[in-house]
């Protein structure tokens, strides 16, 4: 199955460090080119769920034009943290920000859109 995890260090930095799956090989299926329409992660704490779901969603959004993604979380505080700390942080620290931002893109807490027409909406 074709996989895009090789592109992570070139597109995403988190905390000033390139993102890699070296310590998280179990997350590699998130970067398959042909992902299933729904994904359920059953994981313990501190296994990279937020970082990997953010990078895989961003990668899929720039890879697939006009893709609409709904990111659901139980509480507004969680949505706020994922949207601002992870999504905004990854986009701001990216070595290739032009893939994620442009004149007609939105960068709000509950919605982010991309130059190719893709959109991620957050709800709780």
mmCIF file of C-alpha atoms in Angstrom, residues 42-106:
data_model
loop_
_atom_site.group_PDB
_atom_site.id
_atom_site.type_symbol
_atom_site.label_atom_id
_atom_site.label_comp_id
_atom_site.label_asym_id
_atom_site.label_seq_id
_atom_site.Cartn_x
_atom_site.Cartn_y
_atom_site.Cartn_z
ATOM 1 C CA UNK A 42 -7.795 2.750 20.690
ATOM 2 C CA UNK A 43 -4.625 3.900 22.393
ATOM 3 C CA UNK A 44 -3.242 4.633 25.804
ATOM 4 C CA UNK A 45 -1.851 8.003 26.864
ATOM 5 C CA UNK A 46 1.259 9.588 25.363
ATOM 6 C CA UNK A 47 1.497 7.513 22.175
ATOM 7 C CA UNK A 48 1.377 10.408 19.708
ATOM 8 C CA UNK A 49 -2.335 10.362 18.851
ATOM 9 C CA UNK A 50 -2.773 14.142 18.589
ATOM 10 C CA UNK A 51 0.412 14.818 16.637
ATOM 11 C CA UNK A 52 -0.112 11.934 14.224
ATOM 12 C CA UNK A 53 -3.810 12.572 13.652
ATOM 13 C CA UNK A 54 -3.021 16.243 13.012
ATOM 14 C CA UNK A 55 -0.223 15.558 10.536
ATOM 15 C CA UNK A 56 -2.159 12.819 8.733
ATOM 16 C CA UNK A 57 -5.237 15.056 8.454
ATOM 17 C CA UNK A 58 -3.149 17.980 7.173
ATOM 18 C CA UNK A 59 -1.329 15.730 4.704
ATOM 19 C CA UNK A 60 -4.570 14.237 3.412
ATOM 20 C CA UNK A 61 -6.104 17.736 3.158
ATOM 21 C CA UNK A 62 -3.330 19.098 0.951
ATOM 22 C CA UNK A 63 -3.145 15.834 -1.029
ATOM 23 C CA UNK A 64 -6.892 15.680 -1.814
ATOM 24 C CA UNK A 65 -8.547 18.789 -3.321
ATOM 25 C CA UNK A 66 -11.939 19.805 -1.889
ATOM 26 C CA UNK A 67 -11.775 17.258 0.937
ATOM 27 C CA UNK A 68 -14.042 18.029 3.908
ATOM 28 C CA UNK A 69 -12.945 16.621 7.261
ATOM 29 C CA UNK A 70 -14.869 16.799 10.524
ATOM 30 C CA UNK A 71 -12.784 16.598 13.693
ATOM 31 C CA UNK A 72 -15.028 15.764 16.672
ATOM 32 C CA UNK A 73 -14.001 16.063 20.307
ATOM 33 C CA UNK A 74 -16.069 15.753 23.509
ATOM 34 C CA UNK A 75 -15.326 19.246 24.867
ATOM 35 C CA UNK A 76 -14.659 22.720 23.460
ATOM 36 C CA UNK A 77 -11.379 22.943 25.414
ATOM 37 C CA UNK A 78 -10.109 19.874 23.545
ATOM 38 C CA UNK A 79 -11.128 21.352 20.185
ATOM 39 C CA UNK A 80 -9.387 24.590 21.096
ATOM 40 C CA UNK A 81 -6.185 22.798 22.054
ATOM 41 C CA UNK A 82 -6.106 20.564 18.959
ATOM 42 C CA UNK A 83 -6.910 23.430 16.589
ATOM 43 C CA UNK A 84 -4.548 26.024 18.038
ATOM 44 C CA UNK A 85 -1.706 24.001 19.544
ATOM 45 C CA UNK A 86 -1.459 21.231 16.977
ATOM 46 C CA UNK A 87 -3.019 22.340 13.674
ATOM 47 C CA UNK A 88 -1.933 25.990 13.881
ATOM 48 C CA UNK A 89 1.444 25.009 15.328
ATOM 49 C CA UNK A 90 2.160 22.513 12.550
ATOM 50 C CA UNK A 91 1.146 25.002 9.860
ATOM 51 C CA UNK A 92 3.173 27.865 11.375
ATOM 52 C CA UNK A 93 6.305 25.734 11.816
ATOM 53 C CA UNK A 94 6.048 24.005 8.435
ATOM 54 C CA UNK A 95 9.009 24.376 6.056
ATOM 55 C CA UNK A 96 6.387 24.622 3.261
ATOM 56 C CA UNK A 97 3.673 26.972 4.635
ATOM 57 C CA UNK A 98 2.426 27.868 1.139
ATOM 58 C CA UNK A 99 0.810 24.417 0.958
ATOM 59 C CA UNK A 100 -1.403 25.286 3.928
ATOM 60 C CA UNK A 101 -2.123 29.019 3.720
ATOM 61 C CA UNK A 102 -3.147 31.529 1.095
ATOM 62 C CA UNK A 103 -5.313 34.558 0.393
ATOM 63 C CA UNK A 104 -8.576 32.605 0.361
ATOM 64 C CA UNK A 105 -7.908 30.286 3.299
ATOM 65 C CA UNK A 106 -9.449 30.483 6.745
#
